[in-house]
PDB file of C-alpha atoms in Angstrom:
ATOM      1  CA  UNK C   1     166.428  65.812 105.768  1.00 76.00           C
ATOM      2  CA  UNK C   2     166.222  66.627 109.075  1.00 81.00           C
ATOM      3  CA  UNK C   3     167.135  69.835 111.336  1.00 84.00           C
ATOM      4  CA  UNK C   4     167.285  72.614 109.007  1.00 87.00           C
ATOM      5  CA  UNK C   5     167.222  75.929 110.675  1.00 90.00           C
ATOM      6  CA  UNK C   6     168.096  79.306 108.879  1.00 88.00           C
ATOM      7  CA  UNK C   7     166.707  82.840 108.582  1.00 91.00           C
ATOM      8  CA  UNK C   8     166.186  84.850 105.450  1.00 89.00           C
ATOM      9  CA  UNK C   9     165.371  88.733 106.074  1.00 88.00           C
ATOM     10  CA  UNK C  10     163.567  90.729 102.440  1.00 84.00           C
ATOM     11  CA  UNK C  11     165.740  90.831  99.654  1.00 82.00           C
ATOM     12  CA  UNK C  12     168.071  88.270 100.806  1.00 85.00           C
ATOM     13  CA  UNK C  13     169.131  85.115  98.440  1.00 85.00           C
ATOM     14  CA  UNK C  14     170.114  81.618  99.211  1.00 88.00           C
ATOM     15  CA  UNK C  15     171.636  78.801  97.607  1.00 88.00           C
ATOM     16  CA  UNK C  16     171.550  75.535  98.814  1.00 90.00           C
ATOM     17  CA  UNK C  17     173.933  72.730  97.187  1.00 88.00           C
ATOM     18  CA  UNK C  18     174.191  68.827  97.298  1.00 88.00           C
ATOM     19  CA  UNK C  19     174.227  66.171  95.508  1.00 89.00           C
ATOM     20  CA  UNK C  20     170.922  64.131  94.088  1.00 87.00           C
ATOM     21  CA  UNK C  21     169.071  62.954  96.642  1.00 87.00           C
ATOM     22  CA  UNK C  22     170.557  64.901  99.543  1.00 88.00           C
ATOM     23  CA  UNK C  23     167.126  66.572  99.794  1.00 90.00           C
ATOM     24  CA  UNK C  24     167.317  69.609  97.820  1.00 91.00           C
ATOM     25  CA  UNK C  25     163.661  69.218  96.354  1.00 92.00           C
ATOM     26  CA  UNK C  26     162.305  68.496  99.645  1.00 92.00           C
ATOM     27  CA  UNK C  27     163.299  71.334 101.625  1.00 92.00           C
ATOM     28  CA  UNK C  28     161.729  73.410  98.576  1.00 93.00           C
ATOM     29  CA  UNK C  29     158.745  71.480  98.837  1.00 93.00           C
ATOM     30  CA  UNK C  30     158.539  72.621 102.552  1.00 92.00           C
ATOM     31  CA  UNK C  31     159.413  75.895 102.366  1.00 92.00           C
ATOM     32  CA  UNK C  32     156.386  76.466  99.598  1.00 92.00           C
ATOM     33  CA  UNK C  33     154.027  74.744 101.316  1.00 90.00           C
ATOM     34  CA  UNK C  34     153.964  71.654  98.857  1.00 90.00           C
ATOM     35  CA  UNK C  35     154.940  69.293 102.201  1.00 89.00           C
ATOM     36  CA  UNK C  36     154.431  69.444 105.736  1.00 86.00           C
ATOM     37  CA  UNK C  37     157.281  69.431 107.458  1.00 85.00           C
ATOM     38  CA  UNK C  38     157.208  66.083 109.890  1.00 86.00           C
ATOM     39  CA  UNK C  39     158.437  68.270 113.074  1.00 87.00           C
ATOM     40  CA  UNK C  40     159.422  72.575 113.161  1.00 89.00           C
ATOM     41  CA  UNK C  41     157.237  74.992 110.979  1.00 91.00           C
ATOM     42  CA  UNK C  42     158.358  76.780 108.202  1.00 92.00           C
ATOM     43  CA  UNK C  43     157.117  80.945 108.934  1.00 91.00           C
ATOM     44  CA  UNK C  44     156.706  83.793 106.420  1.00 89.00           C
ATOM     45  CA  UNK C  45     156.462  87.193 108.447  1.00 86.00           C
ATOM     46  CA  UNK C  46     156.806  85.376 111.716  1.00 88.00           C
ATOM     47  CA  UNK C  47     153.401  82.984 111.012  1.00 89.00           C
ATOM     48  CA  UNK C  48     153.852  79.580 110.163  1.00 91.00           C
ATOM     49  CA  UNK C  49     152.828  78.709 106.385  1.00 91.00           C
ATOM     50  CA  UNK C  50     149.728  76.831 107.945  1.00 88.00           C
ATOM     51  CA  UNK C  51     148.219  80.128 109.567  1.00 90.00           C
ATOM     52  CA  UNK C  52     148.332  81.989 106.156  1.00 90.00           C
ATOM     53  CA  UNK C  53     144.957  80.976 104.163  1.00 87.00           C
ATOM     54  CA  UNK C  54     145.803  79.342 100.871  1.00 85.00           C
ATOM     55  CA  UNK C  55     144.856  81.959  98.799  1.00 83.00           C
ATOM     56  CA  UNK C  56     146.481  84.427 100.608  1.00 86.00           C
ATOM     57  CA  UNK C  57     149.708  82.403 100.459  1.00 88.00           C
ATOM     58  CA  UNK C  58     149.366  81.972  97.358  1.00 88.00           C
ATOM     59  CA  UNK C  59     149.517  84.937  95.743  1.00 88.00           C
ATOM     60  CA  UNK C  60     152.866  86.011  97.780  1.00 91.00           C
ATOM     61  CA  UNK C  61     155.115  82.409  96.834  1.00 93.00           C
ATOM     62  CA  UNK C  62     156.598  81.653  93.169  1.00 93.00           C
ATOM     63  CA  UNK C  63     157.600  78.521  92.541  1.00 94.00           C
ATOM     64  CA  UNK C  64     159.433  76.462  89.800  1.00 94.00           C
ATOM     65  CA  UNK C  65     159.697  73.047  90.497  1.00 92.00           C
ATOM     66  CA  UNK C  66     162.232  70.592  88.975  1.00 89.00           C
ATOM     67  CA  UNK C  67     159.174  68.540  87.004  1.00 89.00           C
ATOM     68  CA  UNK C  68     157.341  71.921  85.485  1.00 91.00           C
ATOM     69  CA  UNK C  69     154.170  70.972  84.612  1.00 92.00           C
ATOM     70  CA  UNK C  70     151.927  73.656  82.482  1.00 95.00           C
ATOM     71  CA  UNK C  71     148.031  73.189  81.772  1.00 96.00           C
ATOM     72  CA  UNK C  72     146.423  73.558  78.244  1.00 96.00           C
ATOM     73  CA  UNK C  73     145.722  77.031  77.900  1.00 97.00           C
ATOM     74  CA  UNK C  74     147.843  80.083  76.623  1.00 97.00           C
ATOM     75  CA  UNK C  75     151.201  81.022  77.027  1.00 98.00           C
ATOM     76  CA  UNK C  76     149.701  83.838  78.701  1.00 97.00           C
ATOM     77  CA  UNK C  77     146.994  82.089  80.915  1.00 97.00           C
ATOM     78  CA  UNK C  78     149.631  79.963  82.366  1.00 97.00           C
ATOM     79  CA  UNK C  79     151.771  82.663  83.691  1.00 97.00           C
ATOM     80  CA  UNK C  80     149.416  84.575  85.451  1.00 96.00           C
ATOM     81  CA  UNK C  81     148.036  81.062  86.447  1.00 95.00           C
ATOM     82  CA  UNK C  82     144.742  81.578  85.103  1.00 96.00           C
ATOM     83  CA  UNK C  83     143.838  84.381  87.061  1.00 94.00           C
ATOM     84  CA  UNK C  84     140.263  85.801  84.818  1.00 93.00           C
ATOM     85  CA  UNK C  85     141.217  89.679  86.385  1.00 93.00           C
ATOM     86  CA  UNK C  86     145.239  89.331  85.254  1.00 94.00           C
ATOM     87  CA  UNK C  87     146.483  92.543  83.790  1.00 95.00           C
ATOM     88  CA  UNK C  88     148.499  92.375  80.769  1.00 95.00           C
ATOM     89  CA  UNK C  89     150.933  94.416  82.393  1.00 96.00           C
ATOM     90  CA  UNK C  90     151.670  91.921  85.044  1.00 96.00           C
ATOM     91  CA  UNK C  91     152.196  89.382  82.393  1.00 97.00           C
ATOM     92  CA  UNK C  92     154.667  91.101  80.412  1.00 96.00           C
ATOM     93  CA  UNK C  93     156.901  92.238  83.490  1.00 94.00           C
ATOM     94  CA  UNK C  94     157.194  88.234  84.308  1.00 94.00           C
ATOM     95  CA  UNK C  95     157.935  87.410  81.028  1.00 95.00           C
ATOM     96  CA  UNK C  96     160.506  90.076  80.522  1.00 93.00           C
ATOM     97  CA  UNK C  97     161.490  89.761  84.410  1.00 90.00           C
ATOM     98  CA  UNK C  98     162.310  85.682  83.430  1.00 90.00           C
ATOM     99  CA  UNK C  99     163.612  86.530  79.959  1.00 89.00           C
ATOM    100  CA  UNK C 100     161.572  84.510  78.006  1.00 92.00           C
ATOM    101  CA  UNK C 101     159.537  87.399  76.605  1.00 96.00           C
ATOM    102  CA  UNK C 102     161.452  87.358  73.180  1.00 95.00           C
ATOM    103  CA  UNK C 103     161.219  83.777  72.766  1.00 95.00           C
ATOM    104  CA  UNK C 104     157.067  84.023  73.482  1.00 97.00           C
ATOM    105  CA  UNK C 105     156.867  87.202  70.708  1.00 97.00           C
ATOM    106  CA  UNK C 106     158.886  84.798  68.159  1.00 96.00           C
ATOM    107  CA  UNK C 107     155.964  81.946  68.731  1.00 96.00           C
ATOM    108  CA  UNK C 108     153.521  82.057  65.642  1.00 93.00           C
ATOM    109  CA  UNK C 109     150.811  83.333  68.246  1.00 96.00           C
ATOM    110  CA  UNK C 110     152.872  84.779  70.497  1.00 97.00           C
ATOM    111  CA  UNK C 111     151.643  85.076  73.719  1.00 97.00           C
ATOM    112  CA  UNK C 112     148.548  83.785  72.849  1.00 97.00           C
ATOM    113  CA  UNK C 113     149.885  80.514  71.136  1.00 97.00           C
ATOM    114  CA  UNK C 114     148.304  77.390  72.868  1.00 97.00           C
ATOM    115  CA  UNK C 115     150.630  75.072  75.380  1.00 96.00           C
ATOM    116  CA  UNK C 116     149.005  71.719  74.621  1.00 94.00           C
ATOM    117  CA  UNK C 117     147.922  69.213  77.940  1.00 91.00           C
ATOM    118  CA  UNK C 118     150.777  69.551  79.994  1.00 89.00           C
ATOM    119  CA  UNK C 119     152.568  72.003  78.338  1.00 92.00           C
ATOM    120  CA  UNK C 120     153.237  69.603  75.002  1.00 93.00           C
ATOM    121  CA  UNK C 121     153.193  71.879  72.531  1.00 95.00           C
ATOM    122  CA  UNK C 122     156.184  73.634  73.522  1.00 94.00           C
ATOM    123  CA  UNK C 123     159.862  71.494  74.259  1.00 92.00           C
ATOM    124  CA  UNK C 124     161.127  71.141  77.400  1.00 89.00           C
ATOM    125  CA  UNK C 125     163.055  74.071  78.084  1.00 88.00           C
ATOM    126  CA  UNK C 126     160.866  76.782  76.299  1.00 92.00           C
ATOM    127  CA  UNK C 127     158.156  74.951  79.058  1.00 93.00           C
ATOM    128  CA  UNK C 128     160.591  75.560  81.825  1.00 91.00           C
ATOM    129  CA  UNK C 129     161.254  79.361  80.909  1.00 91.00           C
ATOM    130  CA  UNK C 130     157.277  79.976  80.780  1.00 95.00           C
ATOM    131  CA  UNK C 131     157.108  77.869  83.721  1.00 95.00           C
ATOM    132  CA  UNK C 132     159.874  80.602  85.768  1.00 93.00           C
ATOM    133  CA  UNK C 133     157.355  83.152  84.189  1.00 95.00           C
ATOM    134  CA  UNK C 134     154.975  81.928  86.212  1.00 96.00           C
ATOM    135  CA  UNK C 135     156.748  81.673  89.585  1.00 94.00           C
ATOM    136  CA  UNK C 136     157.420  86.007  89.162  1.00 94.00           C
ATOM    137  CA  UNK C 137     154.205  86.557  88.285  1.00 95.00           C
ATOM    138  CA  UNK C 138     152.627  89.070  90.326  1.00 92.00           C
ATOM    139  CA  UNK C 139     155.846  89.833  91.892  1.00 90.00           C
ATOM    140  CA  UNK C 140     155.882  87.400  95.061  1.00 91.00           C
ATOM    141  CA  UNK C 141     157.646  87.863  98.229  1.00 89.00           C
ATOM    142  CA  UNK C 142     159.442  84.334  98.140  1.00 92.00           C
ATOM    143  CA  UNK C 143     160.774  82.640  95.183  1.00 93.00           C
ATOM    144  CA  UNK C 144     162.031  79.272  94.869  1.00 94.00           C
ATOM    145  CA  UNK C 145     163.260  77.671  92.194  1.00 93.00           C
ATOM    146  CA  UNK C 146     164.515  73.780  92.200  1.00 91.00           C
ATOM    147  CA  UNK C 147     167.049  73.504  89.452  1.00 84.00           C
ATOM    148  CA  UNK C 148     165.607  76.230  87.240  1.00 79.00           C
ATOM    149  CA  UNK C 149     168.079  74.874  84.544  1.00 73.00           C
ATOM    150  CA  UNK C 150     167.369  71.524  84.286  1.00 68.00           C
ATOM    151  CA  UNK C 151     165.141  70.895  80.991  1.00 64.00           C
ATOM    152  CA  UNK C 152     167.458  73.179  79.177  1.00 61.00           C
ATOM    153  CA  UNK C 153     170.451  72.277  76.898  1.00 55.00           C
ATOM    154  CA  UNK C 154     174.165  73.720  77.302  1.00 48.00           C
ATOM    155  CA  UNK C 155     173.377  76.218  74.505  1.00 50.00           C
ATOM    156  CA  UNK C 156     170.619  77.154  76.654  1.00 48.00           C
ATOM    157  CA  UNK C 157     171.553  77.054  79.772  1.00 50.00           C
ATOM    158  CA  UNK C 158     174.790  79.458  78.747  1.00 51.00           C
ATOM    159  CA  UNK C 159     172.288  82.095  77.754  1.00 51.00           C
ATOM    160  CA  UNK C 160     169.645  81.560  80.639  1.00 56.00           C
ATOM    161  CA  UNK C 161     170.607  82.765  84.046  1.00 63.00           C
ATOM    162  CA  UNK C 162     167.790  83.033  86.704  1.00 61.00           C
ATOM    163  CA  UNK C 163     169.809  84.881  88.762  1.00 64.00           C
ATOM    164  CA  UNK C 164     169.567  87.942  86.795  1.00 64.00           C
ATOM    165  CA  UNK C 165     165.641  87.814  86.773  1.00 60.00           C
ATOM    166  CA  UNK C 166     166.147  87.690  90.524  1.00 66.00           C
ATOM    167  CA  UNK C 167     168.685  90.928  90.591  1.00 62.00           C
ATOM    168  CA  UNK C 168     165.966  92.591  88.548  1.00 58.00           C
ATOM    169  CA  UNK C 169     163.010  92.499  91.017  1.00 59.00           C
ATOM    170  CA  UNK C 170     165.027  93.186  93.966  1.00 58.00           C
ATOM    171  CA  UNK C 171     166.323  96.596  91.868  1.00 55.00           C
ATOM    172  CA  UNK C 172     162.461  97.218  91.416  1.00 55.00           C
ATOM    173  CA  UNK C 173     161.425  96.687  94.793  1.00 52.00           C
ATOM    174  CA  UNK C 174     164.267  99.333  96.039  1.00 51.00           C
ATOM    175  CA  UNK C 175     163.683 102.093  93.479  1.00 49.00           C
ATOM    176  CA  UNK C 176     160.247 101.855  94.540  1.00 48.00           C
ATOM    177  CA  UNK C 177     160.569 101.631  98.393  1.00 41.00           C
ATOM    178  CA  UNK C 178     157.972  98.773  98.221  1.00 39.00           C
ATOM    179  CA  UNK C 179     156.946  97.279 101.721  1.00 37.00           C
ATOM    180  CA  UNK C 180     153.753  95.560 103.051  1.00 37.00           C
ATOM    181  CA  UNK C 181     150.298  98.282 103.266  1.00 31.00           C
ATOM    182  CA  UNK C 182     149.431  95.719 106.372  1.00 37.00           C
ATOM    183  CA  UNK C 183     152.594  95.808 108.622  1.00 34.00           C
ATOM    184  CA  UNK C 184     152.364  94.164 112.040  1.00 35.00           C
ATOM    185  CA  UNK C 185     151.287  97.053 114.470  1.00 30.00           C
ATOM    186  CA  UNK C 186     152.849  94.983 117.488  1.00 34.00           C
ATOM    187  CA  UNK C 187     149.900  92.269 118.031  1.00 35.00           C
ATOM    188  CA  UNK C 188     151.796  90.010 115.690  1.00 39.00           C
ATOM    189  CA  UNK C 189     151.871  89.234 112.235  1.00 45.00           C
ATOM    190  CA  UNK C 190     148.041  88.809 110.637  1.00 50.00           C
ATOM    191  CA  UNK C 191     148.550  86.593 107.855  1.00 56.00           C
ATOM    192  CA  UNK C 192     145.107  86.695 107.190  1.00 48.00           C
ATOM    193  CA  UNK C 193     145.496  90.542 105.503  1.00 50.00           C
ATOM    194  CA  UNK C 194     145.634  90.900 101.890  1.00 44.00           C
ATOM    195  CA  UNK C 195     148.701  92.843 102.526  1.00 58.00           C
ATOM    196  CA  UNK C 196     152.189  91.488 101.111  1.00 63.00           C
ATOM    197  CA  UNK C 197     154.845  90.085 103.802  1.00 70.00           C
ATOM    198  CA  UNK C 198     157.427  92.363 104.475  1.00 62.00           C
ATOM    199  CA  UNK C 199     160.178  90.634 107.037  1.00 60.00           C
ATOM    200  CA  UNK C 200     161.511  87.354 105.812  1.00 74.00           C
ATOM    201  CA  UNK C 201     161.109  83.809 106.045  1.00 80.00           C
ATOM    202  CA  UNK C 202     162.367  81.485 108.691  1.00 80.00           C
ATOM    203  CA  UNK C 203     162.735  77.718 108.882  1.00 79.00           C
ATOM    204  CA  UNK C 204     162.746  76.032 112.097  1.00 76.00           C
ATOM    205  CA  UNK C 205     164.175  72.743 112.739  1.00 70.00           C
ATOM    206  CA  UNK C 206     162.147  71.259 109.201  1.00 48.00           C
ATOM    207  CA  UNK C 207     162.333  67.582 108.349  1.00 47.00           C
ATOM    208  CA  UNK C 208     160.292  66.444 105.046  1.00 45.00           C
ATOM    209  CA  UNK C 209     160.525  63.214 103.708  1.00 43.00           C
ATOM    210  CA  UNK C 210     158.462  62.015 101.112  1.00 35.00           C
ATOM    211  CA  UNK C 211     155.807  60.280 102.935  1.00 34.00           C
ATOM    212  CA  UNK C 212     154.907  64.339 103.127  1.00 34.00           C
ATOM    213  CA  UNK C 213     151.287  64.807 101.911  1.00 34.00           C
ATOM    214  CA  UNK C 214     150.938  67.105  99.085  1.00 32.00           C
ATOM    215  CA  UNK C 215     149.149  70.498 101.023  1.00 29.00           C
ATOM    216  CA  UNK C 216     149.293  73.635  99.219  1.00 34.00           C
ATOM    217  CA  UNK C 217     147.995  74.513  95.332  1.00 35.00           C
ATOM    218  CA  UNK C 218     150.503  77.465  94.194  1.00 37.00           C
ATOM    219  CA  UNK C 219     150.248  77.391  90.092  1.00 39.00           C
ATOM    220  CA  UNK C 220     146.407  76.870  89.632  1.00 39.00           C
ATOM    221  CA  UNK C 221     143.802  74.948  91.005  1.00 37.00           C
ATOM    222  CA  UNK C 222     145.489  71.845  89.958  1.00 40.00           C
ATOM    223  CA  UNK C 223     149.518  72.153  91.200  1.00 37.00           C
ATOM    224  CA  UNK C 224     149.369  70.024  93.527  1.00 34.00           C
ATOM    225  CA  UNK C 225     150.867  67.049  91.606  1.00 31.00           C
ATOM    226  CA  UNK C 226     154.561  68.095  92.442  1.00 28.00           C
TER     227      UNK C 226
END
């Protein structure tokens, strides 16, 4: 995939469609940071992903890959992606912000009930919905989610619409007026603050491929295995 340029501005949604293998999964990959882009940079508030330190970064991007891959730990642990200072709070918005908060409190130990290595203890679709947990955790300025239906069955995917968990944070984030604590004061963005990115996203003239290398660790210490 080659030449992608477009501009998304706060709150804005986009939906890209194609057929398998038409690149889809890469251009996600690039815009999260998973892959370098070959040639153009990929910029959140005006800096290119690269500038923003990895931490930093990743506490502002959600992402749900196609293969979701969880770690053995709690339901809980891997939504707030083993963070040892997550609130409770924070957990339970994500959970009710992906809709999967009903199926967690129906688990025998709700959201304390153990995943299993890689997420086997749970099927393939309750893994995915814990999974888009994840991705809203902590409310992050970009989501992306790479066929956020594809582990679950028709029944499933009738009653599972990401979409609406997307509607609901952006009604959040305009009841409450919520913007960035560290806006740029004209010297240009400093994505180096612990602030949260207020402007928008921009990809310039991208072209992964999948000799990419692998350069960003979003879901834990370990997500880089994409």
């Amino acid at each position: 995939m080659q030449d992608v340029n477009f501009a998304l501005t706060a709150g804005a949604g986009l939906g890209v469609i194609g057929p398998s293998g038409s690149g889809k999964s890469s251009l996600a990959r690039a815009l999260v940071g998973v892959w370098q882009p070959f040639r153009g940079k990929v910029r959140l508030d005006g800096a290119a992903l690269d500038q923003w330190s990895t931490d930093v970064l990743g506490r502002h991007i959600g992402y749900l890959p196609q293969d979701v891959e969880l770690f053995a730990g709690t339901v809980a642990q891997n939504i707030c992606r083993f963070d040892p200072e997550a609130k409770p709070e924070l957990v339970l918005t994500a959970a009710k912000d992906a809709g999967v908060h009903d199926m967690i409190i129906k688990m025998r130990d709700g959201y304390n009930t153990q995943v299993g290595e890689q997420g086997t203890a749970l099927s393939a679709g309750q893994a995915q919905r814990v999974a888009l947990a994840r991705a809203l955790y902590g409310d992050p300025f970009l989501v992306v989610l790479d066929e956020p239906n594809s582990n679950l069955e028709h029944r499933g995917r009738r009653g599972f619409d990401p979409r609406r968990s997307l509607r609901a944070r952006t009604r959040r984030h305009r009841r409450g007026g919520r913007t960035s604590p560290d806006r740029d004061r004209g010297g240009g963005p400093d994505p180096g603050a612990a602030g949260r990115p207020h402007a928008g996203l921009r990809a310039e003239g991208n072209r992964a491929g999948a000799g990419a290398a692998a350069a960003r660790r979003l879901a834990s210490p370990d997500q880089d295995r994409v």
